[in-house]
Tab-separated table of C-alpha atoms in Angstrom:
chain	number	residue	atom	x	y	z
A	190	MET	CA	119.026	55.340	97.418
A	191	ASP	CA	117.522	53.948	100.607
A	192	ALA	CA	113.872	53.533	101.623
A	193	LEU	CA	113.647	56.964	103.240
A	194	GLU	CA	115.032	58.681	100.171
A	195	LEU	CA	112.652	56.724	97.968
A	196	ARG	CA	109.657	57.650	100.146
A	197	ALA	CA	110.711	61.288	100.119
A	198	LEU	CA	111.106	61.207	96.350
A	199	GLN	CA	107.747	59.537	95.739
A	200	ALA	CA	105.642	61.280	98.394
A	201	PRO	CA	104.814	64.359	96.276
A	202	ILE	CA	104.118	62.150	93.272
A	203	LYS	CA	101.717	60.003	95.312
A	204	GLU	CA	99.985	63.111	96.642
A	205	ARG	CA	99.549	64.423	93.091
A	206	TYR	CA	98.054	61.088	91.983
A	207	LYS	CA	95.673	61.080	94.956
A	208	ALA	CA	94.568	64.638	94.226
A	209	ASP	CA	94.337	64.149	90.454
A	210	PRO	CA	94.134	60.462	89.397
A	211	ALA	CA	94.246	61.373	85.696
A	212	THR	CA	97.888	62.468	86.075
A	213	ALA	CA	98.825	58.845	86.877
A	214	LEU	CA	97.612	57.580	83.496
A	215	ILE	CA	100.507	57.375	81.044
A	216	THR	CA	100.813	55.627	77.686
A	217	LEU	CA	104.173	53.976	77.018
A	218	LYS	CA	105.156	53.343	73.410
A	219	ALA	CA	107.651	51.372	71.351
A	220	LYS	CA	108.423	51.319	67.626
A	221	GLY	CA	110.488	49.149	65.320
A	222	ALA	CA	111.372	48.982	61.636
A	223	ILE	CA	111.285	45.683	59.741
A	224	ASP	CA	114.299	45.084	57.522
A	225	ALA	CA	113.434	44.799	53.822
A	226	ASP	CA	116.036	42.099	53.122
A	227	GLU	CA	116.838	40.318	56.381
A	228	ILE	CA	114.608	38.698	58.998
A	229	SER	CA	115.134	41.342	61.631
A	230	CYS	CA	113.466	44.276	63.312
A	231	LYS	CA	115.307	47.328	64.579
A	232	VAL	CA	113.710	48.528	67.789
A	233	GLU	CA	114.088	52.177	68.644
A	234	THR	CA	114.855	52.313	72.356
A	235	GLY	CA	116.177	55.838	72.585
A	236	LYS	CA	118.565	54.713	75.340
A	237	ALA	CA	122.214	53.772	75.007
A	238	LEU	CA	122.561	51.722	78.204
A	239	ALA	CA	120.497	48.678	79.126
A	240	THR	CA	120.049	49.870	82.708
A	241	ALA	CA	116.510	49.691	84.038
A	242	GLY	CA	115.221	52.118	86.646
A	243	LEU	CA	112.109	53.809	87.890
A	244	HIS	CA	109.842	55.462	85.351
A	245	PRO	CA	109.715	59.246	85.818
A	246	ALA	CA	106.054	58.856	86.796
A	247	THR	CA	107.244	56.986	89.896
A	248	GLY	CA	110.184	59.222	90.745
A	249	GLY	CA	112.801	58.010	88.287
A	250	SER	CA	115.246	60.302	86.561
A	251	GLY	CA	114.302	59.147	83.063
A	252	LEU	CA	117.937	58.265	82.408
A	253	GLU	CA	117.388	54.513	82.849
A	254	LEU	CA	115.227	52.185	80.823
A	255	CYS	CA	111.703	51.613	82.088
A	256	SER	CA	110.714	47.952	82.278
A	257	GLY	CA	107.286	48.832	80.845
A	258	ASP	CA	108.954	50.375	77.808
A	259	MET	CA	111.212	47.331	77.567
A	260	LEU	CA	108.166	45.026	77.549
A	261	LEU	CA	106.643	46.984	74.664
A	262	GLU	CA	109.986	47.022	72.864
A	263	ALA	CA	110.237	43.242	73.272
A	264	LEU	CA	106.741	42.912	71.812
A	265	VAL	CA	107.657	45.157	68.869
A	266	ALA	CA	110.902	43.272	68.240
A	267	CYS	CA	109.294	39.831	68.420
A	268	ALA	CA	106.264	40.839	66.366
A	269	GLY	CA	108.464	42.509	63.754
A	270	VAL	CA	110.775	39.524	63.399
A	271	THR	CA	107.792	37.145	63.325
A	272	LEU	CA	105.960	39.231	60.708
A	273	LYS	CA	109.054	39.360	58.496
A	274	SER	CA	109.696	35.652	58.974
A	275	VAL	CA	106.093	34.771	58.095
A	276	ALA	CA	106.122	37.157	55.127
A	277	THR	CA	109.271	35.447	53.915
A	278	ALA	CA	107.778	31.975	54.449
A	279	ILE	CA	104.563	32.754	52.535
A	280	GLU	CA	106.484	34.701	49.873
A	281	LEU	CA	104.784	37.995	50.589
A	282	PRO	CA	107.165	40.785	49.552
A	283	LEU	CA	107.402	43.754	51.923
A	284	SER	CA	109.112	46.885	50.670
A	285	ARG	CA	108.606	48.598	54.027
A	286	GLY	CA	107.202	47.781	57.433
A	287	GLU	CA	106.845	49.360	60.836
A	288	VAL	CA	105.572	47.972	64.128
A	289	PHE	CA	104.023	50.058	66.888
A	290	ALA	CA	103.066	49.079	70.435
A	291	GLU	CA	101.307	51.237	73.004
A	292	GLY	CA	100.285	50.374	76.517
A	293	ASP	CA	98.241	52.227	79.115
A	294	LEU	CA	99.336	52.267	82.761
A	295	ASP	CA	97.841	53.837	85.872
A	296	PHE	CA	100.794	54.527	88.130
A	297	ARG	CA	98.574	54.872	91.197
A	298	GLY	CA	98.506	51.066	91.303
A	299	THR	CA	102.249	50.501	91.289
A	300	LEU	CA	102.806	53.246	93.868
A	301	GLY	CA	100.058	51.939	96.156
A	302	VAL	CA	98.190	55.240	96.025
A	303	ASP	CA	94.879	53.562	95.171
A	304	LYS	CA	94.382	49.891	96.069
A	305	GLU	CA	91.667	49.635	93.392
A	306	ALA	CA	93.967	50.876	90.609
A	307	PRO	CA	95.508	47.961	88.678
A	308	VAL	CA	99.230	47.288	88.739
A	309	GLY	CA	100.406	46.720	85.195
A	310	PHE	CA	99.102	47.520	81.766
A	311	ARG	CA	95.353	48.051	81.379
A	312	GLU	CA	95.562	47.655	77.623
A	313	ILE	CA	98.235	47.021	75.002
A	314	ARG	CA	97.765	47.827	71.329
A	315	LEU	CA	99.974	46.353	68.579
A	316	ARG	CA	99.829	47.779	65.046
A	317	PHE	CA	101.665	46.972	61.824
A	318	GLU	CA	102.048	49.282	58.850
A	319	VAL	CA	103.353	47.576	55.717
A	320	ARG	CA	104.017	48.582	52.144
A	321	THR	CA	103.320	45.739	49.734
A	322	ASP	CA	101.418	44.916	46.577
A	323	ALA	CA	100.167	41.633	48.046
A	324	PRO	CA	96.413	40.940	47.896
A	325	GLN	CA	94.304	41.404	51.031
A	326	ASP	CA	93.786	37.675	51.591
A	327	LYS	CA	97.575	37.254	51.790
A	328	LEU	CA	97.798	40.175	54.263
A	329	ASP	CA	95.049	38.590	56.373
A	330	LEU	CA	97.058	35.355	56.467
A	331	LEU	CA	100.210	37.303	57.362
A	332	LEU	CA	98.502	38.890	60.376
A	333	LYS	CA	96.888	35.635	61.493
A	334	LEU	CA	100.185	33.723	61.378
A	335	THR	CA	102.135	36.562	62.981
A	336	GLU	CA	99.710	36.585	65.914
A	337	ARG	CA	99.908	32.787	66.175
A	338	TYR	CA	103.709	32.562	66.176
A	339	CYS	CA	104.864	35.691	67.994
A	340	VAL	CA	106.136	34.391	71.337
A	341	VAL	CA	105.928	37.687	73.209
A	342	TYR	CA	102.435	38.467	71.872
A	343	GLN	CA	101.161	35.013	72.832
A	344	THR	CA	102.807	35.276	76.256
A	345	ILE	CA	101.118	38.609	76.969
A	346	LYS	CA	97.790	37.552	75.473
A	347	ASN	CA	97.531	34.216	77.270
A	348	GLY	CA	98.998	35.213	80.637
A	349	PRO	CA	101.106	32.165	81.430
A	350	LYS	CA	101.499	30.783	84.895
A	351	VAL	CA	104.209	32.785	86.609
A	352	SER	CA	106.017	31.843	89.773
A	353	VAL	CA	108.184	34.015	91.973
A	354	SER	CA	110.675	32.871	94.560
A	355	LEU	CA	113.245	34.391	96.839
A	356	HIS	CA	116.393	32.601	97.899
A	357	ARG	CA	118.948	33.554	100.472
A	358	VAL	CA	122.479	33.188	99.103
């Protein structure tokens, strides 16, 4: 696909977002299941190939992975593994656990339809659902330590310095 094809593909989408900004607001989601015995988290991607492409809200086919979905899936995976690792470390038995992440995007920003619309997630929500007989104080500690030690969560929360470069090769 070249620039002209991309513009032609996205032009009607941009017009729709200009005419009705609410249609540009989409919530991406990810989910994972924490293993009862091992320190792992199975993330449900729904895609067989690890090929990223445009989100359908920006003209993509929906056949490729969306990087926004992948970010949420990385958060779910990291948070799930961290939660299970912490639960194991503090001897908090989990018979079942699930991790959910949702993030709100306004695609007018990424398509340049509205210069005031943000590019990127406006909000991300992370939720755990666990089955355990542990007391509430132990669950509070589990959440506190999971937040503290989850690399992806901390990276998103604290917004590290990021640099970008381009090199001719």
